[in-house]
Coordinates of C-alpha atoms and ligand atoms in Angstrom, one line a residue:
M1 CA 6.1 -39.7 -44.9
K2 CA 3.3 -41.8 -43.5
I3 CA 0.1 -41.7 -45.6
S4 CA -3.0 -42.9 -43.8
T5 CA -6.8 -42.8 -44.4
A6 CA -9.6 -42.0 -42.0
K7 CA -13.3 -41.2 -42.2
E8 CA -12.9 -38.0 -40.3
F9 CA -10.2 -35.3 -40.2
D10 CA -7.4 -36.1 -37.9
T11 CA -7.7 -33.5 -35.1
K12 CA -4.1 -34.2 -33.9
S13 CA -2.6 -32.9 -37.1
D14 CA -0.6 -29.6 -37.1
A15 CA -2.6 -28.3 -40.1
L16 CA -6.0 -28.7 -41.8
V17 CA -5.9 -28.3 -45.6
V18 CA -9.2 -28.1 -47.5
G19 CA -9.6 -27.9 -51.2
I20 CA -12.6 -26.0 -52.7
F21 CA -13.8 -25.9 -56.3
E22 CA -15.2 -22.7 -57.7
K23 CA -19.0 -22.5 -57.1
D24 CA -18.9 -25.8 -55.2
N25 CA -20.7 -26.6 -52.0
Y26 CA -18.4 -26.5 -48.9
R27 CA -21.1 -26.7 -46.3
T28 CA -19.9 -30.1 -45.0
L29 CA -16.8 -28.4 -43.6
P30 CA -16.7 -27.4 -39.9
L31 CA -19.1 -24.5 -39.4
D32 CA -16.5 -22.0 -38.2
L33 CA -14.4 -22.7 -41.3
A34 CA -17.3 -22.6 -43.7
S35 CA -18.4 -19.2 -42.5
N36 CA -14.9 -17.9 -42.7
I37 CA -14.7 -19.1 -46.3
T38 CA -18.0 -17.5 -47.1
L39 CA -16.7 -14.2 -45.8
A40 CA -13.5 -14.6 -47.9
L41 CA -15.4 -15.4 -51.0
K42 CA -17.8 -12.5 -50.4
R43 CA -15.0 -10.0 -49.9
E44 CA -13.0 -11.6 -52.7
F45 CA -9.8 -12.3 -50.8
F46 CA -10.2 -15.7 -52.2
Q47 CA -12.1 -16.9 -55.3
A48 CA -11.3 -20.6 -55.3
K49 CA -9.4 -20.2 -58.6
Y50 CA -6.9 -22.9 -59.4
G51 CA -3.6 -22.3 -57.5
E52 CA -5.0 -19.8 -54.9
I53 CA -4.1 -20.4 -51.3
Y54 CA -6.0 -18.7 -48.4
F55 CA -5.1 -19.0 -44.7
A56 CA -8.4 -19.2 -43.0
R57 CA -9.4 -18.1 -39.5
A58 CA -11.2 -20.8 -37.6
V59 CA -10.4 -20.4 -33.9
S60 CA -12.6 -23.2 -32.8
L61 CA -10.6 -25.8 -34.7
P62 CA -7.6 -27.6 -33.1
Y63 CA -5.0 -26.8 -35.8
Q64 CA -2.1 -24.4 -35.9
K65 CA -3.0 -23.4 -39.4
V66 CA -6.0 -23.9 -41.7
V67 CA -5.2 -23.7 -45.3
V68 CA -7.8 -23.3 -48.0
L69 CA -6.8 -24.3 -51.6
G70 CA -8.5 -23.0 -54.7
L71 CA -9.0 -25.8 -57.2
G72 CA -10.7 -23.9 -60.0
R73 CA -13.6 -25.4 -61.9
R74 CA -14.5 -28.9 -61.1
D75 CA -15.0 -29.8 -64.8
E76 CA -11.4 -28.6 -65.6
F77 CA -9.7 -30.4 -62.8
T78 CA -7.2 -33.3 -63.5
L79 CA -5.1 -35.7 -61.5
E80 CA -2.0 -33.7 -62.7
K81 CA -3.6 -30.5 -61.2
L82 CA -4.1 -32.4 -58.0
R83 CA -0.5 -33.5 -57.9
K84 CA 0.7 -30.0 -58.5
T85 CA -1.7 -28.6 -55.8
I86 CA -0.3 -31.1 -53.3
G87 CA 3.3 -30.3 -54.2
K88 CA 2.6 -26.6 -53.5
T89 CA 0.8 -27.4 -50.3
I90 CA 3.8 -29.4 -49.0
K91 CA 6.2 -26.5 -49.8
T92 CA 3.8 -24.1 -48.0
L93 CA 3.5 -26.3 -44.9
K94 CA 7.2 -26.9 -44.7
S95 CA 7.9 -23.2 -44.9
H96 CA 5.7 -22.8 -41.8
K97 CA 7.5 -25.7 -40.1
L98 CA 4.3 -27.8 -39.9
E99 CA 5.0 -31.5 -39.9
T100 CA 1.6 -33.2 -40.1
Y101 CA -1.6 -32.4 -41.9
T102 CA -5.1 -33.7 -42.6
T103 CA -7.0 -33.0 -45.7
N104 CA -10.3 -33.5 -47.7
L105 CA -8.4 -33.6 -51.1
A106 CA -9.2 -37.3 -51.5
E107 CA -12.8 -37.0 -50.4
I108 CA -13.7 -34.1 -52.8
C109 CA -12.2 -36.0 -55.8
A110 CA -13.8 -39.3 -55.0
T111 CA -16.6 -39.0 -57.5
M112 CA -14.4 -37.5 -60.3
F113 CA -11.7 -40.1 -60.7
D114 CA -11.2 -43.9 -60.7
S115 CA -10.3 -44.8 -57.1
T116 CA -7.0 -46.6 -58.0
Q117 CA -5.8 -43.7 -60.2
L118 CA -6.8 -41.2 -57.5
G119 CA -4.9 -43.2 -54.8
R120 CA -1.8 -43.5 -57.0
A121 CA -1.8 -39.8 -57.8
L122 CA -2.2 -38.8 -54.2
A123 CA 0.7 -41.1 -53.0
E124 CA 2.9 -39.9 -55.9
A125 CA 2.3 -36.2 -55.3
H126 CA 3.1 -36.5 -51.6
L127 CA 6.3 -38.5 -51.9
L128 CA 7.6 -36.7 -55.0
G129 CA 6.6 -33.3 -53.6
D130 CA 8.3 -33.9 -50.3
Y131 CA 11.7 -34.9 -51.8
S132 CA 14.8 -33.0 -51.3
F133 CA 18.5 -33.8 -51.9
Q134 CA 20.4 -33.0 -48.7
N135 CA 23.4 -35.4 -48.8
Y136 CA 25.8 -32.5 -48.7
L137 CA 24.0 -30.0 -46.5
N138 CA 24.9 -29.4 -42.8
K139 CA 22.2 -29.8 -40.2
E140 CA 21.3 -26.1 -40.1
K141 CA 20.6 -26.0 -43.8
Q142 CA 18.6 -29.2 -43.9
T143 CA 14.8 -29.2 -44.0
K144 CA 12.8 -31.9 -42.3
P145 CA 10.4 -34.0 -44.4
L146 CA 6.8 -34.0 -43.6
V147 CA 6.0 -36.6 -40.9
S148 CA 2.4 -37.6 -41.9
V149 CA -0.7 -36.9 -43.9
S150 CA -4.1 -38.2 -42.9
L151 CA -6.5 -38.4 -45.9
Q152 CA -10.1 -37.9 -45.0
F153 CA -12.0 -40.4 -47.1
T154 CA -15.4 -41.8 -46.3
K155 CA -15.6 -44.6 -48.9
E156 CA -14.5 -48.1 -47.8
D157 CA -12.4 -48.5 -50.9
K158 CA -10.0 -51.3 -51.6
P159 CA -9.0 -49.9 -55.1
F160 CA -8.1 -46.6 -53.4
Q161 CA -5.8 -48.4 -50.9
E162 CA -4.3 -50.4 -53.8
G163 CA -3.7 -47.1 -55.7
L164 CA -1.9 -45.7 -52.6
R165 CA 0.3 -48.8 -52.4
V166 CA 1.3 -48.7 -56.0
G167 CA 1.8 -44.9 -56.0
I168 CA 4.2 -45.2 -53.0
I169 CA 6.3 -47.8 -54.8
I170 CA 6.5 -45.8 -58.0
A171 CA 7.2 -42.5 -56.3
E172 CA 9.9 -44.0 -54.1
S173 CA 11.5 -45.4 -57.2
A174 CA 11.4 -42.0 -58.8
N175 CA 13.0 -40.5 -55.7
Y176 CA 15.7 -43.2 -55.8
V177 CA 16.4 -42.0 -59.4
K178 CA 16.6 -38.3 -58.2
D179 CA 19.2 -39.2 -55.6
M180 CA 21.3 -41.0 -58.2
V181 CA 21.1 -38.2 -60.7
N182 CA 21.7 -35.4 -58.2
E183 CA 24.9 -37.1 -56.9
P184 CA 28.0 -35.4 -58.4
A185 CA 29.7 -37.2 -61.3
S186 CA 32.7 -37.9 -59.0
V187 CA 30.4 -40.2 -57.0
A188 CA 27.9 -41.4 -59.5
T189 CA 30.4 -43.2 -61.8
P190 CA 29.8 -46.2 -64.0
V191 CA 30.9 -48.4 -61.2
Y192 CA 28.4 -46.7 -58.9
I193 CA 25.6 -47.4 -61.4
E194 CA 26.8 -51.0 -61.6
K195 CA 26.6 -51.3 -57.8
A196 CA 23.1 -49.9 -57.8
A197 CA 22.0 -52.4 -60.5
R198 CA 23.6 -55.3 -58.5
A199 CA 21.7 -54.2 -55.4
L200 CA 18.4 -54.3 -57.3
A201 CA 19.2 -57.8 -58.5
A202 CA 20.3 -59.0 -55.0
G203 CA 17.0 -57.9 -53.6
N204 CA 14.8 -59.8 -56.0
T205 CA 14.9 -63.4 -57.1
K206 CA 13.2 -62.6 -60.4
I207 CA 16.0 -60.3 -61.5
K208 CA 19.2 -61.6 -63.2
I209 CA 22.2 -59.3 -63.8
R210 CA 25.0 -59.5 -66.3
V211 CA 27.7 -56.8 -66.8
L212 CA 30.0 -56.6 -69.8
E213 CA 33.4 -55.2 -68.9
R214 CA 35.8 -53.4 -71.3
E215 CA 37.7 -56.6 -72.2
E216 CA 34.6 -58.4 -73.3
M217 CA 33.3 -55.4 -75.2
K218 CA 36.6 -55.4 -77.1
K219 CA 36.2 -59.1 -77.9
E220 CA 32.6 -58.6 -79.0
G221 CA 33.5 -55.6 -81.1
L222 CA 31.5 -52.8 -79.4
G223 CA 33.8 -50.1 -80.9
S224 CA 31.2 -47.4 -80.8
L225 CA 30.7 -47.6 -77.0
L226 CA 34.4 -48.1 -76.4
G227 CA 35.4 -45.1 -78.4
V228 CA 33.3 -42.8 -76.2
S229 CA 34.8 -44.2 -73.0
Q230 CA 38.5 -44.2 -74.1
G231 CA 39.2 -40.7 -72.8
S232 CA 38.2 -41.5 -69.2
T233 CA 40.0 -43.3 -66.3
Q234 CA 36.6 -44.7 -65.3
P235 CA 36.0 -48.1 -66.9
P236 CA 32.8 -48.4 -69.1
K237 CA 30.1 -50.9 -68.3
L238 CA 27.3 -52.5 -70.2
I239 CA 24.7 -53.6 -67.7
F240 CA 21.8 -56.0 -68.3
L241 CA 19.1 -56.4 -65.7
E242 CA 16.6 -59.1 -66.7
Y243 CA 13.3 -59.1 -64.8
Q244 CA 11.2 -62.1 -65.5
G245 CA 7.6 -61.6 -64.4
C246 CA 6.0 -63.9 -66.9
K247 CA 7.7 -66.9 -68.4
G248 CA 7.3 -67.5 -72.1
Q249 CA 6.1 -64.0 -72.9
P250 CA 7.9 -61.5 -75.2
T251 CA 10.4 -59.1 -73.6
T252 CA 10.4 -55.3 -73.6
A253 CA 13.9 -53.8 -73.4
L254 CA 14.3 -50.4 -71.7
V255 CA 17.7 -48.9 -72.7
G256 CA 19.0 -45.8 -70.8
K257 CA 21.8 -43.5 -71.8
G258 CA 24.3 -43.6 -68.9
I259 CA 27.0 -40.9 -69.6
T260 CA 28.0 -40.1 -66.0
F261 CA 29.6 -36.9 -67.1
D262 CA 29.5 -35.3 -70.6
S263 CA 32.3 -32.9 -71.1
G264 CA 31.7 -33.0 -74.8
G265 CA 35.1 -34.5 -75.3
Y266 CA 37.4 -32.7 -77.8
N267 CA 34.3 -30.8 -79.0
L268 CA 34.4 -29.5 -75.4
K269 CA 31.2 -27.9 -74.1
P270 CA 31.6 -24.2 -73.1
T271 CA 30.9 -22.7 -69.7
G272 CA 27.2 -22.6 -69.1
Y273 CA 26.7 -26.0 -70.8
L274 CA 29.0 -28.1 -68.7
E275 CA 27.8 -27.6 -65.2
D276 CA 24.8 -29.9 -65.2
M277 CA 26.3 -32.6 -67.3
K278 CA 26.4 -35.0 -64.3
S279 CA 22.7 -35.5 -65.3
D280 CA 23.6 -37.1 -68.6
M281 CA 22.9 -40.5 -67.0
A282 CA 19.3 -39.7 -66.2
G283 CA 18.1 -42.2 -68.8
A284 CA 20.1 -45.0 -67.2
A285 CA 18.9 -44.0 -63.7
A286 CA 15.3 -44.0 -65.0
V287 CA 15.7 -47.5 -66.3
L288 CA 17.0 -48.7 -62.9
G289 CA 14.1 -46.9 -61.2
A290 CA 11.6 -48.5 -63.6
I291 CA 13.0 -52.0 -63.0
R292 CA 12.9 -51.3 -59.2
A293 CA 9.3 -50.3 -59.4
I294 CA 8.2 -53.0 -61.9
S295 CA 9.9 -55.7 -59.8
R296 CA 8.6 -54.5 -56.5
L297 CA 5.1 -54.4 -58.0
G298 CA 5.7 -57.9 -59.3
L299 CA 4.2 -56.9 -62.7
P300 CA 3.5 -59.9 -65.0
R301 CA 5.9 -58.7 -67.8
N302 CA 9.4 -59.6 -68.9
V303 CA 11.4 -56.4 -68.9
L304 CA 15.1 -56.1 -69.7
G305 CA 16.9 -53.1 -68.4
V306 CA 19.9 -52.2 -70.6
I307 CA 22.5 -49.6 -69.4
P308 CA 25.5 -48.6 -71.4
T309 CA 27.5 -46.3 -69.1
C310 CA 30.8 -44.4 -69.3
E311 CA 32.2 -40.9 -69.1
N312 CA 32.8 -38.6 -72.1
M313 CA 36.1 -37.0 -71.1
V314 CA 39.1 -35.2 -72.7
S315 CA 42.6 -36.7 -72.4
G316 CA 45.6 -37.7 -74.5
G317 CA 43.8 -41.0 -75.1
A318 CA 40.4 -39.6 -75.9
Q319 CA 38.6 -40.1 -79.2
R320 CA 39.3 -37.4 -81.8
P321 CA 36.9 -35.7 -84.2
G322 CA 37.6 -37.5 -87.5
D323 CA 38.2 -40.9 -85.9
I324 CA 36.3 -43.8 -87.5
V325 CA 35.0 -46.6 -85.3
R326 CA 33.3 -49.9 -86.1
A327 CA 30.1 -50.6 -84.2
Y328 CA 29.0 -54.1 -83.0
N329 CA 26.7 -54.5 -86.0
G330 CA 29.6 -53.9 -88.3
K331 CA 28.8 -50.4 -89.4
T332 CA 31.6 -47.8 -89.5
I333 CA 31.0 -44.4 -88.0
E334 CA 32.9 -41.2 -88.6
I335 CA 33.1 -39.2 -85.3
T336 CA 32.1 -35.8 -86.7
N337 CA 31.5 -34.5 -83.2
T338 CA 32.7 -36.0 -80.0
D339 CA 29.8 -34.3 -78.1
A340 CA 27.2 -36.5 -80.0
E341 CA 28.3 -39.4 -77.8
G342 CA 24.9 -40.6 -76.4
R343 CA 23.8 -42.1 -79.7
L344 CA 27.2 -43.8 -80.0
I345 CA 26.8 -45.8 -76.8
L346 CA 23.1 -46.4 -77.5
A347 CA 24.0 -47.8 -80.9
D348 CA 26.1 -50.6 -79.6
A349 CA 23.8 -51.3 -76.6
I350 CA 20.8 -51.6 -78.8
S351 CA 22.3 -53.8 -81.5
Y352 CA 24.0 -56.1 -79.0
T353 CA 20.7 -56.4 -77.0
E354 CA 18.8 -57.3 -80.1
A355 CA 21.4 -59.9 -81.2
K356 CA 21.6 -61.6 -77.7
Y357 CA 18.2 -61.1 -76.1
K358 CA 15.8 -60.7 -79.0
P359 CA 13.3 -58.3 -77.4
A360 CA 10.0 -57.7 -79.2
V361 CA 10.1 -54.0 -78.2
I362 CA 12.9 -51.6 -77.5
I363 CA 12.3 -48.2 -75.8
D364 CA 15.4 -46.0 -75.3
L365 CA 15.5 -43.1 -72.9
A366 CA 18.3 -40.5 -73.3
T367 CA 19.2 -37.0 -72.5
L368 CA 20.3 -36.9 -76.1
T369 CA 20.1 -33.4 -77.5
G370 CA 20.0 -29.7 -76.6
A371 CA 17.9 -29.4 -79.7
C372 CA 15.1 -31.3 -78.0
I373 CA 15.1 -28.6 -75.2
I374 CA 14.9 -25.9 -77.8
A375 CA 11.9 -27.7 -79.4
L376 CA 9.9 -28.6 -76.4
G377 CA 11.4 -26.9 -73.3
Y378 CA 11.2 -28.6 -69.9
H379 CA 7.5 -29.7 -69.8
A380 CA 7.6 -32.7 -72.1
A381 CA 10.0 -35.3 -73.5
A382 CA 10.0 -36.0 -77.3
I383 CA 9.0 -39.3 -78.6
I384 CA 10.3 -40.3 -82.0
T385 CA 9.2 -43.5 -83.7
K386 CA 7.6 -44.9 -86.8
D387 CA 5.5 -47.3 -84.7
Q388 CA 2.2 -45.5 -84.2
A389 CA 0.7 -48.0 -81.9
L390 CA 3.7 -48.0 -79.6
S391 CA 3.7 -44.2 -79.7
Q392 CA 0.1 -44.0 -78.7
D393 CA 0.6 -46.4 -75.8
L394 CA 3.6 -44.5 -74.5
I395 CA 1.9 -41.1 -74.9
Q396 CA -1.1 -42.4 -73.1
A397 CA 1.1 -43.7 -70.2
G398 CA 2.8 -40.3 -70.2
E399 CA -0.5 -38.4 -69.9
E400 CA -1.8 -40.6 -67.1
S401 CA 1.5 -40.6 -65.1
G402 CA 2.4 -37.0 -65.5
D403 CA 5.7 -37.8 -67.4
R404 CA 4.5 -36.2 -70.5
L405 CA 5.6 -37.0 -74.1
W406 CA 5.1 -35.1 -77.3
P407 CA 5.8 -36.6 -80.8
L408 CA 8.3 -35.3 -83.3
P409 CA 8.0 -36.6 -86.9
F410 CA 10.2 -39.3 -88.4
F411 CA 9.5 -38.8 -92.1
D412 CA 11.4 -40.7 -94.8
E413 CA 13.0 -37.5 -95.9
Y414 CA 15.1 -37.4 -92.7
Q415 CA 16.4 -40.9 -93.1
D416 CA 19.6 -40.3 -95.1
C417 CA 21.0 -37.4 -92.9
M418 CA 23.4 -39.5 -91.0
D419 CA 24.9 -41.3 -94.1
G420 CA 28.7 -41.0 -94.2
T421 CA 31.0 -40.1 -97.0
I422 CA 34.1 -42.1 -96.1
S423 CA 32.2 -44.4 -93.7
D424 CA 28.7 -46.0 -93.4
L425 CA 27.5 -43.4 -91.0
R426 CA 28.5 -40.1 -89.3
N427 CA 27.4 -39.2 -85.8
T428 CA 26.1 -35.7 -86.7
S429 CA 23.9 -34.7 -89.6
G430 CA 25.5 -34.0 -92.9
K431 CA 22.6 -32.0 -94.2
G432 CA 22.3 -28.2 -94.3
R433 CA 24.2 -26.6 -91.5
G434 CA 24.1 -29.9 -89.6
S435 CA 22.1 -28.7 -86.7
E436 CA 18.6 -28.6 -88.1
A437 CA 16.1 -30.9 -86.5
G438 CA 18.7 -32.1 -84.1
A439 CA 16.4 -34.2 -81.9
I440 CA 15.2 -36.1 -85.0
T441 CA 18.6 -36.6 -86.6
G442 CA 19.8 -38.1 -83.4
A443 CA 16.9 -40.6 -83.5
V444 CA 17.8 -41.4 -87.2
F445 CA 21.3 -42.4 -86.1
I446 CA 20.0 -44.7 -83.4
S447 CA 17.4 -46.3 -85.8
K448 CA 20.2 -47.6 -87.9
F449 CA 21.1 -50.0 -85.1
V450 CA 17.6 -51.4 -84.6
D451 CA 17.0 -54.6 -86.6
K452 CA 13.7 -56.3 -86.2
A453 CA 12.3 -55.1 -82.9
R454 CA 9.6 -52.5 -82.5
W455 CA 11.4 -49.4 -81.3
A456 CA 10.7 -45.9 -79.9
H457 CA 13.2 -43.2 -78.9
I458 CA 12.4 -40.8 -76.0
D459 CA 14.6 -37.7 -75.7
I460 CA 14.4 -36.6 -72.0
A461 CA 17.0 -33.8 -72.2
G462 CA 14.4 -31.2 -71.1
P463 CA 12.3 -32.7 -68.3
A464 CA 15.0 -34.9 -66.6
F465 CA 16.8 -32.1 -64.9
L466 CA 15.4 -28.6 -64.0
A467 CA 17.0 -25.3 -63.1
D468 CA 14.0 -24.5 -60.9
G469 CA 11.4 -26.7 -59.2
N470 CA 7.7 -26.2 -59.6
G471 CA 4.5 -28.0 -58.5
Y472 CA 5.7 -31.3 -57.1
T473 CA 9.2 -31.2 -58.7
Q474 CA 12.4 -29.7 -57.3
K475 CA 15.4 -28.0 -58.7
G476 CA 17.7 -30.7 -60.2
A477 CA 16.7 -34.3 -61.0
T478 CA 13.0 -35.1 -61.5
G479 CA 13.1 -38.9 -61.9
F480 CA 11.4 -38.5 -65.3
G481 CA 10.7 -41.8 -67.0
V482 CA 10.0 -44.0 -63.9
R483 CA 6.3 -43.2 -63.9
L484 CA 6.1 -43.3 -67.7
L485 CA 7.7 -46.7 -68.0
T486 CA 6.0 -48.2 -65.0
Y487 CA 2.5 -47.0 -66.1
Y488 CA 3.3 -48.3 -69.6
C489 CA 4.3 -51.7 -68.2
M490 CA 1.2 -51.8 -65.9
K491 CA -1.0 -51.8 -69.0
G492 CA -0.2 -55.4 -69.7
Ligands
BES1 N1 24.1 -34.6 -73.3 C1 24.0 -33.8 -74.4 C2 22.6 -33.2 -74.6 C3 22.1 -32.4 -73.5 C4 22.2 -31.0 -73.6 C5 21.4 -32.9 -72.5 C6 21.7 -30.2 -72.6 C7 20.8 -32.1 -71.5 C8 21.0 -30.8 -71.5 C9 24.4 -34.5 -75.7 O1 25.4 -35.5 -75.5 C10 25.0 -33.5 -76.7 O2 25.9 -32.9 -76.3 N2 24.3 -33.4 -77.8 C11 24.8 -32.5 -78.8 C12 24.6 -33.1 -80.2 C13 25.1 -32.3 -81.3 C14 26.7 -32.3 -81.2 C15 24.7 -33.0 -82.6 C16 23.9 -31.2 -78.7 O3 22.7 -31.3 -78.4 O4 24.4 -30.1 -78.9
ZN2 ZN1 27.4 -34.7 -75.6
ZN3 ZN1 25.4 -36.4 -73.6

C-alpha cells in the first residue's frame, strides 16, 4: 500500500474517512459533511464514541463513500486506539471494495502525539491492518490489498515523515513474520527457516551468519536440543545471525524458540491442541523479523539473533519420557514430559550462546506454555525476569509499540521446582501437581542455563497466534515481538 501525505484531502480517492472526537470541533470539514454530521449527532445516529462508524451523506463531495469514525474522548485517546481504528477502517473499506482513501486522522492527532511516534503508528496500522495470508487461496477467494492512503497533514514535518519510514520497515518485518508463521509446518521446516536467515544475511553486509548442523551439535554436546529433534526426519539447526551496528559495544542476544511443529512427542497433544502447532516457531520468526527491521533501520546496536529450530515428533527413534539427556552446560535433565520441549532447545541455545558470544543481555521469546495463555489470554505476553531495569525497558517498549507485556513473579520460592531426583534437573515441575504456575516454572528451567548475562524470558504463547483477528490483527499469526524488540533496540 502506498502511503502519502498532502496538505489537502486527495479528491481522487475512492473514500473519505474522517475521525471525530466527542464534543470536538469539526467545522473545518467540508460544509456539506459538517452539516450531515451535525444532523447525525443531533438525532443520535452517531455520538462519536470510540469504535463507532457512520456512513455520512455528502453528495457534493467527489467520493464513493464518506466514512465518519468515532474516536471517543480526546483525553482518553492513545496511539494503540488509533492503530485499532485504522485496522477496522481498512476492513470496512475492503468489504465495500474501495481501494484508495484519504483521511484527516493524522491531522487531528497532530497536537496530541510526538510526530515521529504518530508517523510510526500510522504506517504500522496501515500495513499490519491490510495484511492477509492468501498463498493457498484461488483468485476468487483472494481479497485485494488497499492501493493507497493519502494522509491529510498540514504540518511540514520531517519527524513525521521519518516516523512513517520507520513504521513501514517495522510493519513489513512483522508481516514477513506472519507469512512465515502462517505457512504450514510441511513448508516452514528448520531448513526453510535457515534459508530465510541466509537471505537476510545475504542482503546486508553488516550481518554474519553461522549455522550449527547436527554433527557439530553432537561434537559440542548439545544433548538437550538433539534429544527433542531425534524423532523427526527434519534435521535440527542452530542459527546465529550477528548484526554489527556499532563496533566495540556490548551485544544483545535475541533467542527465539523455533519448533516448526510441536506434536508433543510421546506425550502427544490431543485433538484441539495440535492443529495450530505450526505456530510453535513464532519466537524464531519474530527474532528473524526483528533482525530484518533492526538491520534495515541500520540501528547503532550489536544484536545477535539465535534460533534453535527442529520438529517435536513421534517415531521409533523419538525421545521417551524418562530419558535423561546431558545439556551443553553439563547439566543432566530427566525428560518428565516430551511436550515441554521448548525449554530444552532454549537451554542449549542459551548456554552455547553465552559461552561462545558472551552477550551482555539475553532476551528469549517463546511460545512456551499453555499456562501462560490461561494466565493472560491473548492480549499480552508474559515477561519473567529478576532484572527489574530490563523488565521496565521491555514493558515500556511493549506499551509504545502495541506488543504488550505483563510481568509474572520470579520469587526465590519458585527456584527449586525443576530440581531432579535422579538427575540435575527435570523438564517439568516436581512440586505439587506439577502444573501450578506453569509459565513461571518454564522460566525457572531456562534460568538454569543462563550464566552471567542479564536475562529476560518472554512467553508469547497467547498473542503470537490468534483464533480470530481484531483491530489491526488477523486470524492466525500476528508478528508479535517484532515491534517489541525493534522499539526496545531503538532506545539505544
Ligand atoms: N508449544 C507448547 C505451548 C503452547 C500451547 C503454545 C498452546 C501455544 C499454544 C509447549 O511446548 C507445551 O506443550 N508446553 C506444555 C508444558 C507442560 C508439559 C509443562 C504445556 O503448556 O502444556
Ligand atoms: Zn510442547
Ligand atoms: Zn512447544
